[in-house]
Short mmCIF file of C-alpha atoms in Angstrom, two decimals:
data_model
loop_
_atom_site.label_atom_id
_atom_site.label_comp_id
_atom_site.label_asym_id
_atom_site.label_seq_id
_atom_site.Cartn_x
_atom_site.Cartn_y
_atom_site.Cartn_z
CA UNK P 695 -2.89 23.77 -13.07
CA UNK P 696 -4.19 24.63 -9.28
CA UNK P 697 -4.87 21.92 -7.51
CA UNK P 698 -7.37 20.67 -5.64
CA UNK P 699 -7.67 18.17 -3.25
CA UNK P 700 -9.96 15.43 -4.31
CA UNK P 701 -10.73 11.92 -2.16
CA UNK P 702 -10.90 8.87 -3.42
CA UNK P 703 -14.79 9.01 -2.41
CA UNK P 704 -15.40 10.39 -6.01
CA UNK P 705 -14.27 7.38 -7.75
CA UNK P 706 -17.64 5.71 -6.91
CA UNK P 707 -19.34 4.78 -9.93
CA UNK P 708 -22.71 2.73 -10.66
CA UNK P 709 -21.97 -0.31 -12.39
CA UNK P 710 -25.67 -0.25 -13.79
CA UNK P 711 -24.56 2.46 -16.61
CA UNK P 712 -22.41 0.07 -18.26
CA UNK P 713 -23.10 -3.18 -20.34
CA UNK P 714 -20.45 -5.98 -20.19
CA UNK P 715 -17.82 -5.33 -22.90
CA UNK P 716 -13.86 -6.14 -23.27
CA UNK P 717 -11.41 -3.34 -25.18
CA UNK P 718 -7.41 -2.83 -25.49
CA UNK P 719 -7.54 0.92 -26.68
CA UNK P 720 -3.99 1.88 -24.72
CA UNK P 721 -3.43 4.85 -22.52
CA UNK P 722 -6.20 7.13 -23.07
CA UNK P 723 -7.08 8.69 -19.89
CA UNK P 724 -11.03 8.67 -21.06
CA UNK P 725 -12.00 5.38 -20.72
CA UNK P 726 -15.02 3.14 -19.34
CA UNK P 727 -12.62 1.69 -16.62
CA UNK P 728 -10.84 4.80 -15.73
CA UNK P 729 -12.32 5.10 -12.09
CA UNK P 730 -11.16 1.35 -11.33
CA UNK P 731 -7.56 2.11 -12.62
CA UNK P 732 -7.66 5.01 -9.70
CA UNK P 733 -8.63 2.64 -7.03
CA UNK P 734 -5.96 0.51 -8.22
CA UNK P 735 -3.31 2.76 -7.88
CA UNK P 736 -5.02 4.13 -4.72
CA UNK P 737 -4.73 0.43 -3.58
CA UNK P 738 -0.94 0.33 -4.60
CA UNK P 739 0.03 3.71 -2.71
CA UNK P 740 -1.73 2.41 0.45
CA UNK P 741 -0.06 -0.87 0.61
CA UNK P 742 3.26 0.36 -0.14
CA UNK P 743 3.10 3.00 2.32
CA UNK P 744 2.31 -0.23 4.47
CA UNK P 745 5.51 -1.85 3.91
CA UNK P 746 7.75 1.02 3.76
CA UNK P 747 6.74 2.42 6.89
CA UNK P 748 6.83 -0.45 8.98
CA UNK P 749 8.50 -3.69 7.43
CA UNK P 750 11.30 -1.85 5.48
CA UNK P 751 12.40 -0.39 9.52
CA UNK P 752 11.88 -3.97 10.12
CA UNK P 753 14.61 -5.37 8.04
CA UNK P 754 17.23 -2.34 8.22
CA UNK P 755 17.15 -3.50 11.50
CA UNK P 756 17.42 -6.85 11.51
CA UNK P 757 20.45 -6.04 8.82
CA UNK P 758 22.10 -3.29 11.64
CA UNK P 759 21.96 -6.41 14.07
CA UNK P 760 23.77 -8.74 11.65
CA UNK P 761 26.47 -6.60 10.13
CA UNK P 762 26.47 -3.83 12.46
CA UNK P 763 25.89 -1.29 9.38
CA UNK P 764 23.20 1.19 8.41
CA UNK P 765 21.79 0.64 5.18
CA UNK P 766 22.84 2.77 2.45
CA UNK P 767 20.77 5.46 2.39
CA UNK P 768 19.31 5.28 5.62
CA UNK P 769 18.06 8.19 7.92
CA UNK P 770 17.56 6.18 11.18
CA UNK P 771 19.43 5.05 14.12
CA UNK P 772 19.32 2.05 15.70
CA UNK P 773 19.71 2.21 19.99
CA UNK P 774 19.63 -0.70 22.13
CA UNK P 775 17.46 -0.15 25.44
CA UNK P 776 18.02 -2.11 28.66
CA UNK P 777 16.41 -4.54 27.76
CA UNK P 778 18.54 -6.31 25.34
CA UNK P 779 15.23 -7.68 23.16
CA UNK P 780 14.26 -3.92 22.73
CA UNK P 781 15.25 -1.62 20.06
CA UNK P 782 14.69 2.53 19.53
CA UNK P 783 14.79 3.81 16.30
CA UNK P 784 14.85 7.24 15.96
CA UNK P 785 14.46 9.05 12.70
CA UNK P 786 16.59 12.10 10.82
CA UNK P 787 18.68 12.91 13.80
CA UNK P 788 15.55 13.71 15.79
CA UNK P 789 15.87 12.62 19.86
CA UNK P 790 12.21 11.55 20.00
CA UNK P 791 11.38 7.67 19.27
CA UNK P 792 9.90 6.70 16.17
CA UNK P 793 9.67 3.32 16.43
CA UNK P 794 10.37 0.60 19.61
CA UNK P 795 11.12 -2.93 17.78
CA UNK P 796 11.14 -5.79 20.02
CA UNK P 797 12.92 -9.04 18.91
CA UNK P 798 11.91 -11.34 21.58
CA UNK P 799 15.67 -12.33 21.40
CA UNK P 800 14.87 -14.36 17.77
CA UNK P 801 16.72 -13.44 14.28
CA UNK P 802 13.99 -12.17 11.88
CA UNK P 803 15.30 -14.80 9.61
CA UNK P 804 14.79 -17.94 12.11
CA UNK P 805 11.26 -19.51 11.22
CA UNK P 806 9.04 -19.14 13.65
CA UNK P 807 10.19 -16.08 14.59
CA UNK P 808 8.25 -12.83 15.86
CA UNK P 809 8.91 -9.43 15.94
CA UNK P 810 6.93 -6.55 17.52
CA UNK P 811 6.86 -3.21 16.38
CA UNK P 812 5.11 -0.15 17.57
CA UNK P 813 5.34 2.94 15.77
CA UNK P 814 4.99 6.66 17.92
CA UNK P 815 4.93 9.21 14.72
CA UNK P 816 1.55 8.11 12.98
CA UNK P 817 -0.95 10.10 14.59
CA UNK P 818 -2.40 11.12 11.58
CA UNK P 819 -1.00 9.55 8.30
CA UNK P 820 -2.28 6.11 9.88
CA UNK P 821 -4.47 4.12 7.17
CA UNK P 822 -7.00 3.73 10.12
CA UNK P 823 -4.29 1.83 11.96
CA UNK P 824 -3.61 4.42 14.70
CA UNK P 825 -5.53 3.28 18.01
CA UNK P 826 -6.33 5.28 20.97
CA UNK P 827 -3.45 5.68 22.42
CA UNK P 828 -1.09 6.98 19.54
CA UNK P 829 -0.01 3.96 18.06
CA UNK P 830 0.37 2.12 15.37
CA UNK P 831 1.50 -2.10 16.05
CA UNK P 832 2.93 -4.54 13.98
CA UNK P 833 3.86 -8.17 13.87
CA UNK P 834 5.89 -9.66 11.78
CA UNK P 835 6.36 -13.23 11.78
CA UNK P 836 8.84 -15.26 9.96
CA UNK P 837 6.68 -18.50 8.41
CA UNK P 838 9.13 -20.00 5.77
CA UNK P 839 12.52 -19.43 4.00
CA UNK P 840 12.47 -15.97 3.51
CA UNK P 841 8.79 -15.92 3.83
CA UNK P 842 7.04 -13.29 6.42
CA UNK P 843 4.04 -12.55 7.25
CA UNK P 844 3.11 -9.15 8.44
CA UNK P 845 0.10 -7.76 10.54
CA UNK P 846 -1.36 -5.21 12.05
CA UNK P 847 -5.10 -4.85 13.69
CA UNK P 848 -6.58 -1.91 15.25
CA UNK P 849 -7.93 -3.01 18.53
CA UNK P 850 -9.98 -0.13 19.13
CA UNK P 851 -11.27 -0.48 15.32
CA UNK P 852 -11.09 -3.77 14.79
CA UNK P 853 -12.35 -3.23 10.93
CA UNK P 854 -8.51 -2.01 10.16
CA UNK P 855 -6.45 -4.38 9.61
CA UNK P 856 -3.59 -5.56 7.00
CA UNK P 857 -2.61 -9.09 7.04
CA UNK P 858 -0.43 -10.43 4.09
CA UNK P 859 3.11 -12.57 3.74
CA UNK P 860 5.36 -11.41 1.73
CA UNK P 861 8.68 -13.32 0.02
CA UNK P 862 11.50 -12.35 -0.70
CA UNK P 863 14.61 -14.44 -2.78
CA UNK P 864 17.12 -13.49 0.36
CA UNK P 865 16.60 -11.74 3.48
CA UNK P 866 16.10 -8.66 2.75
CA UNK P 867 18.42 -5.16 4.27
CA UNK P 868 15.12 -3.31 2.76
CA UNK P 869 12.39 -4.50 1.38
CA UNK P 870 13.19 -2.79 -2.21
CA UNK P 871 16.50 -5.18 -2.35
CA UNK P 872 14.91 -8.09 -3.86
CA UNK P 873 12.25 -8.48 -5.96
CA UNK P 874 9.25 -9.90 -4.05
CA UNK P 875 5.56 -11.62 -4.25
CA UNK P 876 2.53 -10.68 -2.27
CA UNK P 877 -0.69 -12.24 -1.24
CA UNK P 878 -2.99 -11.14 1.83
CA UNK P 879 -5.71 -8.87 2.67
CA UNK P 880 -6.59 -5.98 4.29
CA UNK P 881 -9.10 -2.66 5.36
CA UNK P 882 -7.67 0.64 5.06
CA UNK P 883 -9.40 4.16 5.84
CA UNK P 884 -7.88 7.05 3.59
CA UNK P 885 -8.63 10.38 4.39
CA UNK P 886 -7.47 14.22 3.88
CA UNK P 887 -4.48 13.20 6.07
CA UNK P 888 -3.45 10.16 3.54
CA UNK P 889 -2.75 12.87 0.91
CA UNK P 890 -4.21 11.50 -1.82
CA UNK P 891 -4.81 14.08 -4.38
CA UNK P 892 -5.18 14.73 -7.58
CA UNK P 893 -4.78 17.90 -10.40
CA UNK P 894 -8.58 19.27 -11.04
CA UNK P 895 -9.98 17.43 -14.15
CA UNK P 896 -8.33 14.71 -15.85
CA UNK P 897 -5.54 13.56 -13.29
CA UNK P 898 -8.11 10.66 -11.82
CA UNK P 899 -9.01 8.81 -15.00
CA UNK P 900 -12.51 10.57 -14.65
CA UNK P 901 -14.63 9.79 -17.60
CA UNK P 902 -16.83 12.87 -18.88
CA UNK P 903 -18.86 10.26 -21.29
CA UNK P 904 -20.24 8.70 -18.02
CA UNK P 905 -20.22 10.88 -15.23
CA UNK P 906 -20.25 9.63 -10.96
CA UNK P 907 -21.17 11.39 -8.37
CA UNK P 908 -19.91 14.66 -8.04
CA UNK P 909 -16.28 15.31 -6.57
CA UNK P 910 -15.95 15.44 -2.71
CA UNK P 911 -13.09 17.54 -1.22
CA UNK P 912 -14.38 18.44 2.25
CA UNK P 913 -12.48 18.43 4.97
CA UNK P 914 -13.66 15.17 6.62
CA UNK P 915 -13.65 13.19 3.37
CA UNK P 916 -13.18 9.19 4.51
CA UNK P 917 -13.39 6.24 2.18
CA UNK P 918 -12.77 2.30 3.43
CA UNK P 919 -10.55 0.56 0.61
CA UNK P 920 -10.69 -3.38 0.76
CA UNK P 921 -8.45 -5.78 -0.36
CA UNK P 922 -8.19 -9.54 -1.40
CA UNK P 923 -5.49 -10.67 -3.45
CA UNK P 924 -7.14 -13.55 -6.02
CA UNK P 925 -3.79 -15.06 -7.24
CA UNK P 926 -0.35 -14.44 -5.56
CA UNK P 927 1.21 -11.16 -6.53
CA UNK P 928 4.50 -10.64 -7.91
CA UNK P 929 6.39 -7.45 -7.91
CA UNK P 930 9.62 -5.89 -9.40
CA UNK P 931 11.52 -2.95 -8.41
CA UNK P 932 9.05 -0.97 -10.61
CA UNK P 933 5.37 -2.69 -10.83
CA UNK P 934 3.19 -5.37 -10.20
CA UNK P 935 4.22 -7.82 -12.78
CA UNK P 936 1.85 -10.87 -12.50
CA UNK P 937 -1.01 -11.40 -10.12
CA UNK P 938 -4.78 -10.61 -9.55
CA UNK P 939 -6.18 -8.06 -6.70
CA UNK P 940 -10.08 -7.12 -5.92
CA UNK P 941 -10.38 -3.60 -4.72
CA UNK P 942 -13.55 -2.56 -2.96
CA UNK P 943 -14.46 1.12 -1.85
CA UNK P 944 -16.95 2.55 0.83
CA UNK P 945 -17.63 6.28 1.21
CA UNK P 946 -19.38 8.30 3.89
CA UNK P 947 -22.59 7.58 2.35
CA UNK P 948 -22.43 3.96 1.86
CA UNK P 949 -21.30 4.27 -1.78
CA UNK P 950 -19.84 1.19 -2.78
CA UNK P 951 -17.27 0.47 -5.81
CA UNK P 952 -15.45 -2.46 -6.85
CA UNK P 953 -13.17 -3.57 -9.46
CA UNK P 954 -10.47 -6.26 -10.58
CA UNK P 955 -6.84 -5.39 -11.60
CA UNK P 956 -5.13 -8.49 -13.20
CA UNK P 957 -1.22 -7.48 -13.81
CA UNK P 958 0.87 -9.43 -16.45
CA UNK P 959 3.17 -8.58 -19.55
CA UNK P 960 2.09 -8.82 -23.27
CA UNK P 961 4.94 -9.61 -25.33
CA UNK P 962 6.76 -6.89 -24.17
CA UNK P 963 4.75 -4.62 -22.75
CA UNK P 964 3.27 -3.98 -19.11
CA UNK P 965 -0.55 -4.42 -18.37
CA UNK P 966 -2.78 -3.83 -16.38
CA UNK P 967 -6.17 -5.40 -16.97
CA UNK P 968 -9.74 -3.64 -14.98
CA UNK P 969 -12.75 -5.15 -14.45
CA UNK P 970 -15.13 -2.08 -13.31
CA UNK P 971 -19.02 -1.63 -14.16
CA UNK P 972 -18.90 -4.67 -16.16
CA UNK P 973 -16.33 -3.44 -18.44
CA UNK P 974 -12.64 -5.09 -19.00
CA UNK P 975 -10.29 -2.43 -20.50
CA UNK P 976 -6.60 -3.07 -20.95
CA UNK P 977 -3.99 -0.41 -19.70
CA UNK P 978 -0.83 -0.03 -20.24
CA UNK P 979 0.85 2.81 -17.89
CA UNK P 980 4.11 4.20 -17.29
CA UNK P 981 5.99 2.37 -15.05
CA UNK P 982 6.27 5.55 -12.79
CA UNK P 983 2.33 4.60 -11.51
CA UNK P 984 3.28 1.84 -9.54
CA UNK P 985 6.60 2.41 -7.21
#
């Protein structure tokens, strides 16, 4: 099937067409809550495109430092500057500076600890974290055992931000070693450059019984996607297996969309739970929509 690219913009949806009702139907991709289940997993790309990007450099770091060995896997390599506090990281072989990590002479794993990180290659991919200057910046803070929190602001936008502390059961070598729980907030901006598309038609959860607004795929398409996380969040290697998150959505034109993903396991199967336009549905999706 061609596709298309679609923004995230068309998954506003007035609440005022549905009545308050609560159904466990399964998978089917037609369903009342079907444009809150996109914003969910629109929610879970951005926020693990969050951490990978800059926490996971973070701790393969912190691991070269300790053990003086790449992570398994890795594509980057670690150069001390002059200034003994100050990392470069540069990225598939490539001689340009991805990242600069400054350690302030502290082990990420001391509490109390803070690390600085500013990242050169995210002009465009950015979340709305990219300021004037070319940059993306990052603290991460050690608060507890094995507890960090991790932050970023955009100074010249100071609506984009990400602010949430994350633990893990060890110190991590990269974030996907350990499972790990989750609580924070944030304000994103997704746009054409996030990549976030979808095959025409059925691919978004779009429900032809109750029609939105009609698709957007223009070439400035922007949407604002807030987060709060109501109960801590607890992840596996492959999903979000207990914790609540409210998701809003803004569009270009003011268009505002909200709902409430509740994760847990039923016997033994993996739910999700959506609260969108007054209707609770129950999902259960293939593990391959969340990691």
């Amino acid at each position: 099937m061609k596709k298309l690219i679609f923004y995230i913009t068309v998954i506003f949806f007035s609440a005022s067409l549905f009545t308050s009702c609560t159904t466990d139907e399964g998978d089917n991709p037609d369903r009342l809550t079907a444009r809150g289940m996109t914003m969910t997993d629109e929610w879970n790309n951005a926020t693990d495109a969050v951490l990978r990007r800059y926490a996971d450099i973070t701790f393969r770091l912190h691991h070269y430092i300790e053990t003086g060995q790449y992570c398994q896997g890795g594509y980057e390599t670690f150069i001390q500057s002059s200034d003994e506090n100050i990392w470069e990281v540069h990225q598939y072989g490539e001689n340009e500076v991805a990242y600069t990590i400054n350690t302030n002479g502290q082990a990420l794993d001391e509490i109390g600890s803070i690390w600085e990180l500013t990242s050169f290659t995210d002009y465009y991919n950015n979340l709305g974290l990219c300021q004037d200057d070319g940059t993306v910046n990052f603290t991460i803070t050690c608060i507890d055992t094995n507890s960090w929190n991790i932050y970023s602001i955009n100074n010249d936008i100071p609506e984009y931000f990400f602010d949430v502390n994350v633990t893990w059961k060890n110190t991590p070598s990269t974030i996907y070693e350990y499972p790990y729980t989750f609580a924070g907030k944030g304000n994103l901006c997704l746009n054409d450059n996030n990549n976030y598309y979808y095959e025409a038609g059925k691919s978004d959860y779009s429900d032809n019984r109750h029609p939105g607004p009609d698709y957007y795929y223009t070439n400035n398409g922007i949407v604002d996607l807030s987060f709060e996380t109501e109960s801590e969040l607890q992840k596996t290697h492959e999903y979000w297996s207990k914790g609540v998150v409210n998701i809003t959505v803004q569009n270009m034109e003011d268009e505002t969309s909200s709902t409430r993903a509740e994760f847990y396991r039923k016997n033994t199967a993996y739910v999700v739970k959506i609260t969108y336009g007054g209707v609770t549905e129950e999902w259960y999706p293939n593990y391959y929509y969340y990691y």
